[in-house]
Short mmCIF file of C-alpha atoms and ligand atoms in Angstrom, two decimals:
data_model
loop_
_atom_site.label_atom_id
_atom_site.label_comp_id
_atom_site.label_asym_id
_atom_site.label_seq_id
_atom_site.Cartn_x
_atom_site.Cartn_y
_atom_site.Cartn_z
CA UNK A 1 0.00 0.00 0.00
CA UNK A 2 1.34 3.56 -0.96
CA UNK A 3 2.30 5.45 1.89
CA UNK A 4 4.21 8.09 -0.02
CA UNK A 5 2.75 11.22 -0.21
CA UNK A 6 0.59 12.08 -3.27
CA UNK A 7 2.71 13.86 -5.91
CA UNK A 8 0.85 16.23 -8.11
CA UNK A 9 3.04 18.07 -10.75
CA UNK A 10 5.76 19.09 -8.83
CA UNK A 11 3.88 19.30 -5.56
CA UNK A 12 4.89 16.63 -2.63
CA UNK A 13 1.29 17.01 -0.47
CA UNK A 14 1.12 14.86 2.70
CA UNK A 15 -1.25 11.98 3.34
CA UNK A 16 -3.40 13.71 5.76
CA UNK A 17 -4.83 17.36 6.11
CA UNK A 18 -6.13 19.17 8.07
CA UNK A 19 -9.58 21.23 7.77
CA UNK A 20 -10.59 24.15 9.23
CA UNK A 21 -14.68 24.91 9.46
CA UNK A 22 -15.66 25.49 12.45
CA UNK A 23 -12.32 26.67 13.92
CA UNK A 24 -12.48 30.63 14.73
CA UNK A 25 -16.74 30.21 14.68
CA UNK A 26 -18.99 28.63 12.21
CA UNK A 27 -20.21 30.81 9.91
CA UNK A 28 -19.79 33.92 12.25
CA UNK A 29 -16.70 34.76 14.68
CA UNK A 30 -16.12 33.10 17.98
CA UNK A 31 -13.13 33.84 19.52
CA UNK A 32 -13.86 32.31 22.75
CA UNK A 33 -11.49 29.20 21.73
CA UNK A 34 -8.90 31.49 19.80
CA UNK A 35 -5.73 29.58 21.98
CA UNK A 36 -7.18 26.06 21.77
CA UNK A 37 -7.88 25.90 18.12
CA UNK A 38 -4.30 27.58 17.24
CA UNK A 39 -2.39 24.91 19.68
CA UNK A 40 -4.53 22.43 17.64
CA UNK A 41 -3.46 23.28 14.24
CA UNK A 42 -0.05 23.61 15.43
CA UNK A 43 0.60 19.96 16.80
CA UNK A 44 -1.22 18.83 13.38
CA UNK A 45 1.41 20.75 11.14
CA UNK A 46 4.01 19.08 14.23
CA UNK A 47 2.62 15.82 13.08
CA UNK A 48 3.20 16.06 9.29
CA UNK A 49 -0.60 17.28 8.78
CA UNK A 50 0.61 20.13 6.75
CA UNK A 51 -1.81 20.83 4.19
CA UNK A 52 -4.26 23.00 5.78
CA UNK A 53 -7.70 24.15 4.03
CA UNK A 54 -9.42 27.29 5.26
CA UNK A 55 -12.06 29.66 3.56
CA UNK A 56 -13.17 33.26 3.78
CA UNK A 57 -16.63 31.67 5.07
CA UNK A 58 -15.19 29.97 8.28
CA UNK A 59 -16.06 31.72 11.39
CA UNK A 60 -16.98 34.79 8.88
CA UNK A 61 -13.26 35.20 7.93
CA UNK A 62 -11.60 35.10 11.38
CA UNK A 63 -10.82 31.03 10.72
CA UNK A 64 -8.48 32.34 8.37
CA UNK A 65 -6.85 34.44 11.26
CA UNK A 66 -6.02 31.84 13.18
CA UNK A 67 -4.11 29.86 10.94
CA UNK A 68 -2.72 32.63 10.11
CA UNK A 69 -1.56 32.96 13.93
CA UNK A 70 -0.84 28.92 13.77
CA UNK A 71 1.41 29.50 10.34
CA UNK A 72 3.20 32.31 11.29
CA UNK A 73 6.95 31.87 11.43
CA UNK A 74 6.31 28.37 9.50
CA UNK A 75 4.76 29.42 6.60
CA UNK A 76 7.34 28.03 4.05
CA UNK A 77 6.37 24.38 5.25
CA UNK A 78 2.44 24.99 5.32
CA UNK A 79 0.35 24.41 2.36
CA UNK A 80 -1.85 27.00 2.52
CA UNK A 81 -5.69 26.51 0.59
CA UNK A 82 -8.58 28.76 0.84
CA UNK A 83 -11.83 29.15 -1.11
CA UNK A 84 -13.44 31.82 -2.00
CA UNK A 85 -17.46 31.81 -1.62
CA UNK A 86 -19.75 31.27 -4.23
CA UNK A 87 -21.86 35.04 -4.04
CA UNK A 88 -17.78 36.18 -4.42
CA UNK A 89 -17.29 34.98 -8.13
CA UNK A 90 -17.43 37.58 -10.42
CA UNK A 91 -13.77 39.43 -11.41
CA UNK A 92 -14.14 42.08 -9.00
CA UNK A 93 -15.46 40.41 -5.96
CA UNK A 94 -12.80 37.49 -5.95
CA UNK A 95 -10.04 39.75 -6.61
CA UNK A 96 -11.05 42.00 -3.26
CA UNK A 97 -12.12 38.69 -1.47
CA UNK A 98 -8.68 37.27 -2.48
CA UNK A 99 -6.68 40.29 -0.66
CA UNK A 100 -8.86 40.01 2.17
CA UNK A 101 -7.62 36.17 2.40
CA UNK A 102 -3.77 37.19 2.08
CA UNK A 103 -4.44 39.93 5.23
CA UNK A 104 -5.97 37.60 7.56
CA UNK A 105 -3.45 34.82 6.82
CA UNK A 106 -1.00 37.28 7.06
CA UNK A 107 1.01 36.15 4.02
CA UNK A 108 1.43 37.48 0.59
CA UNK A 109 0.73 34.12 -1.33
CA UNK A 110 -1.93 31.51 -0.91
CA UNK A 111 -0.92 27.88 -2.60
CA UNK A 112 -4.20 26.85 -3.61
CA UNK A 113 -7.68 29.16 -4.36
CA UNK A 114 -10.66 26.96 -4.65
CA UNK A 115 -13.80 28.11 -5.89
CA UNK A 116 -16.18 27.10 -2.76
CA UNK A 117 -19.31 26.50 -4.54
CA UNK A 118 -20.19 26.34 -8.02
CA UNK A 119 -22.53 29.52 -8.94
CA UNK A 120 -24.39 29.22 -12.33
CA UNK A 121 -25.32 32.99 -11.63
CA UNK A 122 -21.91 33.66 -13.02
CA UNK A 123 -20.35 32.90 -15.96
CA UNK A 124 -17.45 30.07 -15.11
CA UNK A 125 -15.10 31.67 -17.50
CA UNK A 126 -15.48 34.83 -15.80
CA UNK A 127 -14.28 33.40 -12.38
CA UNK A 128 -11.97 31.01 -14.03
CA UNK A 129 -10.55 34.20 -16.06
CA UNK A 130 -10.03 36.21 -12.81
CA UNK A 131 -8.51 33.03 -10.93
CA UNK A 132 -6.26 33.33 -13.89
CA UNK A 133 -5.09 36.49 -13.40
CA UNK A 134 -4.71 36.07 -9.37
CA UNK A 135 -2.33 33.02 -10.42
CA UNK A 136 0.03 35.59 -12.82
CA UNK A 137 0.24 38.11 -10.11
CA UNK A 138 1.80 35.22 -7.95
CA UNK A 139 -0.92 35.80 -5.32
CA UNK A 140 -2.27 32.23 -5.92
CA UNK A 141 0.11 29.42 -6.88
CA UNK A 142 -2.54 26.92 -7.82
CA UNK A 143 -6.69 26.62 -8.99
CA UNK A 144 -9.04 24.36 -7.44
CA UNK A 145 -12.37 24.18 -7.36
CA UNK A 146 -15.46 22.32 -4.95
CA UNK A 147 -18.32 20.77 -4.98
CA UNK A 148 -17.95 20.57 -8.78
CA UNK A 149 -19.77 17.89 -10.90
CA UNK A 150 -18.11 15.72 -13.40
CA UNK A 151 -19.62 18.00 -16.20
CA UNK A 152 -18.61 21.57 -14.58
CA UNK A 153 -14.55 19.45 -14.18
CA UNK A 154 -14.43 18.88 -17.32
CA UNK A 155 -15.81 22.77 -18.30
CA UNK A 156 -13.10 23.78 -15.73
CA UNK A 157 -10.20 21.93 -17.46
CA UNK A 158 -11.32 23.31 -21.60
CA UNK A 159 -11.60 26.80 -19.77
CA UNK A 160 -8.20 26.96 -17.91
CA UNK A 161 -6.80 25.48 -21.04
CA UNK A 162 -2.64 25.22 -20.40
CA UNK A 163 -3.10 26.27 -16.51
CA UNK A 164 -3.89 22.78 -14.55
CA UNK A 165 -6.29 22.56 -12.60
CA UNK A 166 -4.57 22.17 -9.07
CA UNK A 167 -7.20 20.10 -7.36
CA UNK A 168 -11.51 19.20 -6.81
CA UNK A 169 -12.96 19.09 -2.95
CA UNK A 170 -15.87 16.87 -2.62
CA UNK A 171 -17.27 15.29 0.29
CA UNK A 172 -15.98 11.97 0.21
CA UNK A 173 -16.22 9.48 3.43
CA UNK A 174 -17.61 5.65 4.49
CA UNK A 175 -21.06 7.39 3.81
CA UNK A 176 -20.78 9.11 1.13
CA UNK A 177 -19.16 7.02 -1.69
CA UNK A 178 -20.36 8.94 -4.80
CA UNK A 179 -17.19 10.20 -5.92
CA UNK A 180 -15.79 6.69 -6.58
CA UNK A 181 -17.75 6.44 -9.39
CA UNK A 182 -16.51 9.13 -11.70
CA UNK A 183 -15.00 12.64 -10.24
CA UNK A 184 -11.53 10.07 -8.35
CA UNK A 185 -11.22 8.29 -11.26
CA UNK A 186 -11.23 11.12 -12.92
CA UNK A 187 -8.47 13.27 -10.76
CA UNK A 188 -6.55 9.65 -11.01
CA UNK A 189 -6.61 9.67 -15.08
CA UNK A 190 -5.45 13.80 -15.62
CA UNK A 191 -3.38 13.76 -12.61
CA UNK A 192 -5.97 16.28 -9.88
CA UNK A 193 -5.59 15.83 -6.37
CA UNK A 194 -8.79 14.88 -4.99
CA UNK A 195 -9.65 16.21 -1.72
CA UNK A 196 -11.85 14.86 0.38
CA UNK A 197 -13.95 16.92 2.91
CA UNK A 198 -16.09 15.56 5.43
CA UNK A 199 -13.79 12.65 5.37
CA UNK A 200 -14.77 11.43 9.04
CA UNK A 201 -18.60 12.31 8.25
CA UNK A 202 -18.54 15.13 10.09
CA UNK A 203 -17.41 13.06 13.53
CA UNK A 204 -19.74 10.02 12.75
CA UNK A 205 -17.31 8.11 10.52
CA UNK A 206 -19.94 6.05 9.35
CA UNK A 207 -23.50 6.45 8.99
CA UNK A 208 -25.27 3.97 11.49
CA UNK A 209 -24.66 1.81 14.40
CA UNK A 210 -24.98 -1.56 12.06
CA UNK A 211 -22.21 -0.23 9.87
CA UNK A 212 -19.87 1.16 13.04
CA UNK A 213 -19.91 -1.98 14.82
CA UNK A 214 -18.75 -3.78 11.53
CA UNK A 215 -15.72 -1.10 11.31
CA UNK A 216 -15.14 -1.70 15.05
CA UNK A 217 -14.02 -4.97 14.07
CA UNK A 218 -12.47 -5.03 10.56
CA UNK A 219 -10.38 -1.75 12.44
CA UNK A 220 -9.42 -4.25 15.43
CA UNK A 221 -8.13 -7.05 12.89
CA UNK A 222 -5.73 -4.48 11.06
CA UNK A 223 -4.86 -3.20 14.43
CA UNK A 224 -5.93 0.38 14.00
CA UNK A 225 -8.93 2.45 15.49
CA UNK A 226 -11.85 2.63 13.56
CA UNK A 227 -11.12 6.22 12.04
CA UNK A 228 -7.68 5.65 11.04
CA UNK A 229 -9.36 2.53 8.84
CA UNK A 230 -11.39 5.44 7.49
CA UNK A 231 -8.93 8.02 6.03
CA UNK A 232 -6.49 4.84 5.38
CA UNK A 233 -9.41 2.98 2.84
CA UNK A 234 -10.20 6.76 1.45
CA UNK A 235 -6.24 7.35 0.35
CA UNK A 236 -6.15 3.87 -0.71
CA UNK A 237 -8.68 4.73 -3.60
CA UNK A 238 -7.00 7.30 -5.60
CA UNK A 239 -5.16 10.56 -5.71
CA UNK A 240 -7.10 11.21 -2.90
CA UNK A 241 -6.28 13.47 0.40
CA UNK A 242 -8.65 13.63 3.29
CA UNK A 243 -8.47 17.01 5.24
CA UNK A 244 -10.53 16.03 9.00
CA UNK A 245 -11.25 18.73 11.69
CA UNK A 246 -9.35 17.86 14.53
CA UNK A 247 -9.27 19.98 18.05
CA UNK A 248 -8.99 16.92 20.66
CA UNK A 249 -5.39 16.15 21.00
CA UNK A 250 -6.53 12.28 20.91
CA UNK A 251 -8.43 12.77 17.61
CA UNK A 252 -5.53 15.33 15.98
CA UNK A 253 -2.90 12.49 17.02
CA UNK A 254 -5.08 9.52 15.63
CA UNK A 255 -5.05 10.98 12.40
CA UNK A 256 -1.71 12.03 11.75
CA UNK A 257 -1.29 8.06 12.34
CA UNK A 258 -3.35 6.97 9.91
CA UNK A 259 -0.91 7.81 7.24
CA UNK A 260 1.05 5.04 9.04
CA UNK A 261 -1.57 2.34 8.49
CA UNK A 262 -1.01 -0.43 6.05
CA UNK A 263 -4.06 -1.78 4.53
CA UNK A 264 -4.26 -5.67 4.42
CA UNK A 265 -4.72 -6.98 0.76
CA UNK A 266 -8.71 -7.83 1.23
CA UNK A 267 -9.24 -5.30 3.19
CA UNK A 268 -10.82 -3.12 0.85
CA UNK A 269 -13.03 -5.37 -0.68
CA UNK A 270 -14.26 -6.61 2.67
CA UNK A 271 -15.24 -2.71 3.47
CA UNK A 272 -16.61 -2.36 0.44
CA UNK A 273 -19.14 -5.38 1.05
CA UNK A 274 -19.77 -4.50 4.96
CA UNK A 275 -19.81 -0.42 4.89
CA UNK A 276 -21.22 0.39 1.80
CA UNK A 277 -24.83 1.88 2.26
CA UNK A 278 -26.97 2.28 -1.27
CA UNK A 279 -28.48 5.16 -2.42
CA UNK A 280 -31.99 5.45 -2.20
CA UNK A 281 -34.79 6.98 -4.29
CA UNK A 282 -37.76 8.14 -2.30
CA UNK A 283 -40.87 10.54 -3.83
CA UNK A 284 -40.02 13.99 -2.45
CA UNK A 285 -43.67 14.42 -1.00
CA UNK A 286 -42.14 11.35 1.91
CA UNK A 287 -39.55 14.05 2.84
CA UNK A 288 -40.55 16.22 5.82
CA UNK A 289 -38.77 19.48 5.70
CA UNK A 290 -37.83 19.65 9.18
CA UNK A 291 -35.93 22.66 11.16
CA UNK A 292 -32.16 22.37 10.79
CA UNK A 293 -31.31 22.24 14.23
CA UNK A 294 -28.13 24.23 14.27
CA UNK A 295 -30.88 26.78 13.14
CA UNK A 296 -28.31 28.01 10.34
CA UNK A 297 -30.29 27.85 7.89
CA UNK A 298 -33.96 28.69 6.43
CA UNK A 299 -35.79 26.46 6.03
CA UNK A 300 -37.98 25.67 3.09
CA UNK A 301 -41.05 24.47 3.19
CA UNK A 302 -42.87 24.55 0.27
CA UNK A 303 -42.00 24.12 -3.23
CA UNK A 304 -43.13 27.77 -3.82
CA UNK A 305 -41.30 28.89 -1.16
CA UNK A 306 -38.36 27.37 -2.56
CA UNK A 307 -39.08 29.23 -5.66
CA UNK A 308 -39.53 32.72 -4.68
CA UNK A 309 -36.31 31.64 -2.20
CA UNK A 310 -37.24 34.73 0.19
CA UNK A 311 -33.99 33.88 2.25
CA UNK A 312 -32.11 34.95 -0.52
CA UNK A 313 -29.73 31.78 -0.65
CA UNK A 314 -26.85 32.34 -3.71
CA UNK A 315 -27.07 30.30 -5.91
CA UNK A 316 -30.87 30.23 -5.71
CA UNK A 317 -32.86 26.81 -5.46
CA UNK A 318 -34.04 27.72 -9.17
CA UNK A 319 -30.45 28.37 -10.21
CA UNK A 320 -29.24 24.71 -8.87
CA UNK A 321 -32.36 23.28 -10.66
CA UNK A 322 -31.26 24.63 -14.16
CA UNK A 323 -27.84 22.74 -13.11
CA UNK A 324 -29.13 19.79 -12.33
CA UNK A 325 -31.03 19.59 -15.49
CA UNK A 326 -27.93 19.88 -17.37
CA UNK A 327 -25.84 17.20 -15.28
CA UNK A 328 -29.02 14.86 -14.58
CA UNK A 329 -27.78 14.29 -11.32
CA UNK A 330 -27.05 15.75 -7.52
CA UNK A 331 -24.90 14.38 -4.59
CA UNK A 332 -27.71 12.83 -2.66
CA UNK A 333 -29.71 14.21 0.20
CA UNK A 334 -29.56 13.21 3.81
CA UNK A 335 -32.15 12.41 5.26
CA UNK A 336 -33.22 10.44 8.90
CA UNK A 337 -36.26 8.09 9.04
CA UNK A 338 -39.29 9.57 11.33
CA UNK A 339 -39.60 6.56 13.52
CA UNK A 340 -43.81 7.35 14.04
CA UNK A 341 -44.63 8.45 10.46
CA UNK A 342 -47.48 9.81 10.31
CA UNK A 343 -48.62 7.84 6.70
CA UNK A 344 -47.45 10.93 4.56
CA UNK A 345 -43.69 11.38 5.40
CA UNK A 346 -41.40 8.69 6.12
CA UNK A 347 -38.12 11.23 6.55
CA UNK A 348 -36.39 13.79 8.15
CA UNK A 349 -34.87 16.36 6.04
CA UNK A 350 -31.37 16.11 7.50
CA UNK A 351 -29.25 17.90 4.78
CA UNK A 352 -29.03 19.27 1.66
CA UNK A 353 -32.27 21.60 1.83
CA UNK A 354 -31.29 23.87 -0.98
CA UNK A 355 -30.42 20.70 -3.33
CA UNK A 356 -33.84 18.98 -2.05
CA UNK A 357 -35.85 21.72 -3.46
CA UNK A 358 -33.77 22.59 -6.38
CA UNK A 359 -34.59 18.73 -7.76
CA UNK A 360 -37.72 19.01 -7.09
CA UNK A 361 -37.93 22.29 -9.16
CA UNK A 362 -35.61 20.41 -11.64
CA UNK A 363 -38.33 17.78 -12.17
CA UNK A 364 -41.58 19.07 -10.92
CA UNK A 365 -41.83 16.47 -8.59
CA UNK A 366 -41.85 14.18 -11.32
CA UNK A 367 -38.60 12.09 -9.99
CA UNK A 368 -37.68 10.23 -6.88
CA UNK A 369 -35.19 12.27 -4.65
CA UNK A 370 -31.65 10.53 -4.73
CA UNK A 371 -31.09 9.99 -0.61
CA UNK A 372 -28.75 8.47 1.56
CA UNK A 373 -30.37 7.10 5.10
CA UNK A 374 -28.86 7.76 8.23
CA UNK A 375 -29.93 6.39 11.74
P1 LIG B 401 -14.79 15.77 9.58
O1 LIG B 401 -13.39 16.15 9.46
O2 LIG B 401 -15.29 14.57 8.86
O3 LIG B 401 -15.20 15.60 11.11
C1 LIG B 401 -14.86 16.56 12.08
C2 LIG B 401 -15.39 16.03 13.43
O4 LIG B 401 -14.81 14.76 13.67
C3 LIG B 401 -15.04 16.91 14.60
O5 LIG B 401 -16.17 16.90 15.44
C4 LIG B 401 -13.88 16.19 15.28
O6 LIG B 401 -13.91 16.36 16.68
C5 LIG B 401 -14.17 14.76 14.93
N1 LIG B 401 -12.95 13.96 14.77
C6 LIG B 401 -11.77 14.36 14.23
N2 LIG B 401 -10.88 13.36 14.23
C7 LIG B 401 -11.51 12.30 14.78
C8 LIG B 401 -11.13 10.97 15.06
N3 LIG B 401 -9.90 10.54 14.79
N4 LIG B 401 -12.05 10.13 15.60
C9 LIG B 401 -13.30 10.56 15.87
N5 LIG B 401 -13.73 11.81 15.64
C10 LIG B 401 -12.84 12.67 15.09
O7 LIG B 401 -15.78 16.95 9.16
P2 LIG B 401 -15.65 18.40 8.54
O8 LIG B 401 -15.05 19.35 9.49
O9 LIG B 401 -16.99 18.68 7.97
O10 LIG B 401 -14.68 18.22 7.28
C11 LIG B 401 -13.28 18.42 7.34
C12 LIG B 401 -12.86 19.65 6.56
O11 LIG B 401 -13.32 19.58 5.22
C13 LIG B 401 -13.50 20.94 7.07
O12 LIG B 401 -12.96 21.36 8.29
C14 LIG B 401 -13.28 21.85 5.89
O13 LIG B 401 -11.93 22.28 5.85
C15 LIG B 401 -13.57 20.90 4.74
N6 LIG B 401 -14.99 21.01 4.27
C16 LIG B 401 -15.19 21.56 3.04
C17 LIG B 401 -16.48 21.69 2.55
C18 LIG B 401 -16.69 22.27 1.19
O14 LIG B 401 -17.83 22.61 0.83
N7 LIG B 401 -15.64 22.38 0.41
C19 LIG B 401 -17.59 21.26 3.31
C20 LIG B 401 -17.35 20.68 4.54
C21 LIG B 401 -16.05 20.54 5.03
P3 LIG B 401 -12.94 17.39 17.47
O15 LIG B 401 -12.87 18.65 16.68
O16 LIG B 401 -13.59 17.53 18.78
O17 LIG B 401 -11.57 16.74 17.61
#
């Protein structure tokens, strides 16, 4: 098994990563754990975990700050990545939100820009064309883009024409196996690093008690806890690095190991047939939009709700329908079963509210949501 880190031109990046939402607030400031969170991203880069990926929208800009705190001094042995947000993409607004990324990280050169989200409100060759012109200036060594489909890649790639693109983030975790079917392959044949976020689901690792237990096991045979089995199975598949949130020292430690962890021929196969959970189609009208309970988000209702999208969410649920009309497909929704249904809905609207209305749009109701179940 390839423990080497992944090469990608003439870039040496290191197995693991390490991510930054949440750290410095979620999507407003907190400062309260300024110290904590910097001492955490410290020991990672101590560890080897030097990759780290930020974005303007962590902690409303002040996640940047502190690894710009955690770099300083260090900076030549960080790779630094930020994104820029999707309601920043036309010429003007990245450039300014670009400077505003150097000043918090309190350096004059990020390594990789990513495009956050994809926003059909603007042109791609607009953003790409200003990305473009960041990279000549020296301000950005490297393009890369997120939550990108397979169609928008390959748009990306004719549009940068002689530039590579750097690099694709994608959620990508025991859960969520989508990307395994075209976008890693992909990075794997024209030499992208795939990186992939969420890559501990978000603290669950897996996504039910059935499937933990089974990783309990298969983790205790190769001798490794069950996360380190996680991001070691998600390298094994590709160009592919995982970037997980870590602020315990336990968890920050346990990761940095799994770039240690040697994967048993079988192993992956035996995963595949114990961990992998199908994707589901389900009517829409058996999805209850429930209340996200971090209460970040509105919360659509209705389907003309959605429409008139009063909450003012960029890109709009009508603007992701037109998308997914073009690319016939969407990463699929979460979504929890309601234990007493009440004969109309049978689940939970856990995530994904903007893409659950935006299909719906997409087909008038017409098609079965994709989902993926989670206990
Ligand atoms: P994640 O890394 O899958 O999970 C983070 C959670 O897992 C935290 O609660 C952390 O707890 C816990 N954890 C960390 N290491 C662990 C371990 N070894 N065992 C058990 N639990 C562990 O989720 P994420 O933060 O959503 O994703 C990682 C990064 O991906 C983000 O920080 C961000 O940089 C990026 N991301 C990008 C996008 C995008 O749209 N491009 C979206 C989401 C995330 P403690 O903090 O308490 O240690």
């Amino acid at each position: 098994m390839n423990l080497q880190p992944k090469q990608i031109g003439e870039e040496k990046i290191p197995a693991i990563g390490q991510g930054c939402m949440g750290i410095g607030g979620r999507f407003t400031i907190d400062r309260s754990r300024d110290a904590e969170q910097i001492a955490a991203l410290k020991l990672g880069i101590d560890l080897g975990m030097t990759f780290i990926d930020t974005a303007e929208g962590y902690g409303g800009g002040h996640s940047e700050e502190l690894v710009g705190e955690a770099v300083a001094g260090i900076r030549e042995y960080v790779f630094l990545a930020s994104k820029v947000s999707p309601n920043h993409l036309s010429v003007e607004l990245l450039t300014l939100a670009c400077e505003d990324s150097l000043r918090r990280l309190k350096t004059d050169r990020l390594d990789l820009y990513q495009v956050h989200w994809p926003n059909p409100a603007i042109p791609l060759e607009e953003t790409l064309g200003g990305l473009l012109r960041l990279r000549e200036q020296g301000k950005i060594r490297h393009i890369g883009v997120s939550n990108f489909s397979l169609p928008e890649l390959r748009r990306t790639r004719s549009i940068l024409g002689s530039t590579p693109l750097f690099s694709v983030q994608t959620e990508y975790n025991l859960f969520e196996r989508g990307p395994e079917e075209g976008i890693i392959p992909w990075c794997a044949k024209e030499g992208v690093l795939f990186i992939a976020y969420s890559p501990l689901d978000q603290g669950r690792v897996v996504g039910s008690e059935a499937v933990r237990l089974r990783l309990v096991k298969l983790a205790r045979d190769v001798g490794c806890t069950p996360s380190q089995l996680a991001l070691a199975f998600l390298r094994s598949q590709g160009p592919v690095l995982p970037i997980p949130k870590a602020l315990s020292e336990e968890h920050i430690r346990e990761n940095a190991g799994a770039s240690e962890i040697v994967l048993p021929s079988g192993i992956r196969s035996q995963m595949d047939a114990e961990c992998r959970v199908e994707v589901k189609l389900v009517p829409w009208h058996h999805i209850r939009p429930a209340p996200d309970k971090t209460g970040d988000h509105a919360v659509y209702t209705t389907i003309e709700e959605a429409r008139a999208n009063l909450a003012g969410h960029s890109p709009s649920p009508q603007d992701l329908a037109m998308e997914i009309v073009r690319n016939d497909r969407i990463k699929p929704i979460r979504v929890t079963p309601i234990s007493e249904g009440n004969g109309v809905f049978q689940y939970d609207l856990a995530e994904g509210r903007i893409r659950f209305w935006a299909w719906v749009l997409a087909f008038d109701g017409e098609r079965d949501v994709p989902v993926l179940v989670r206990d």
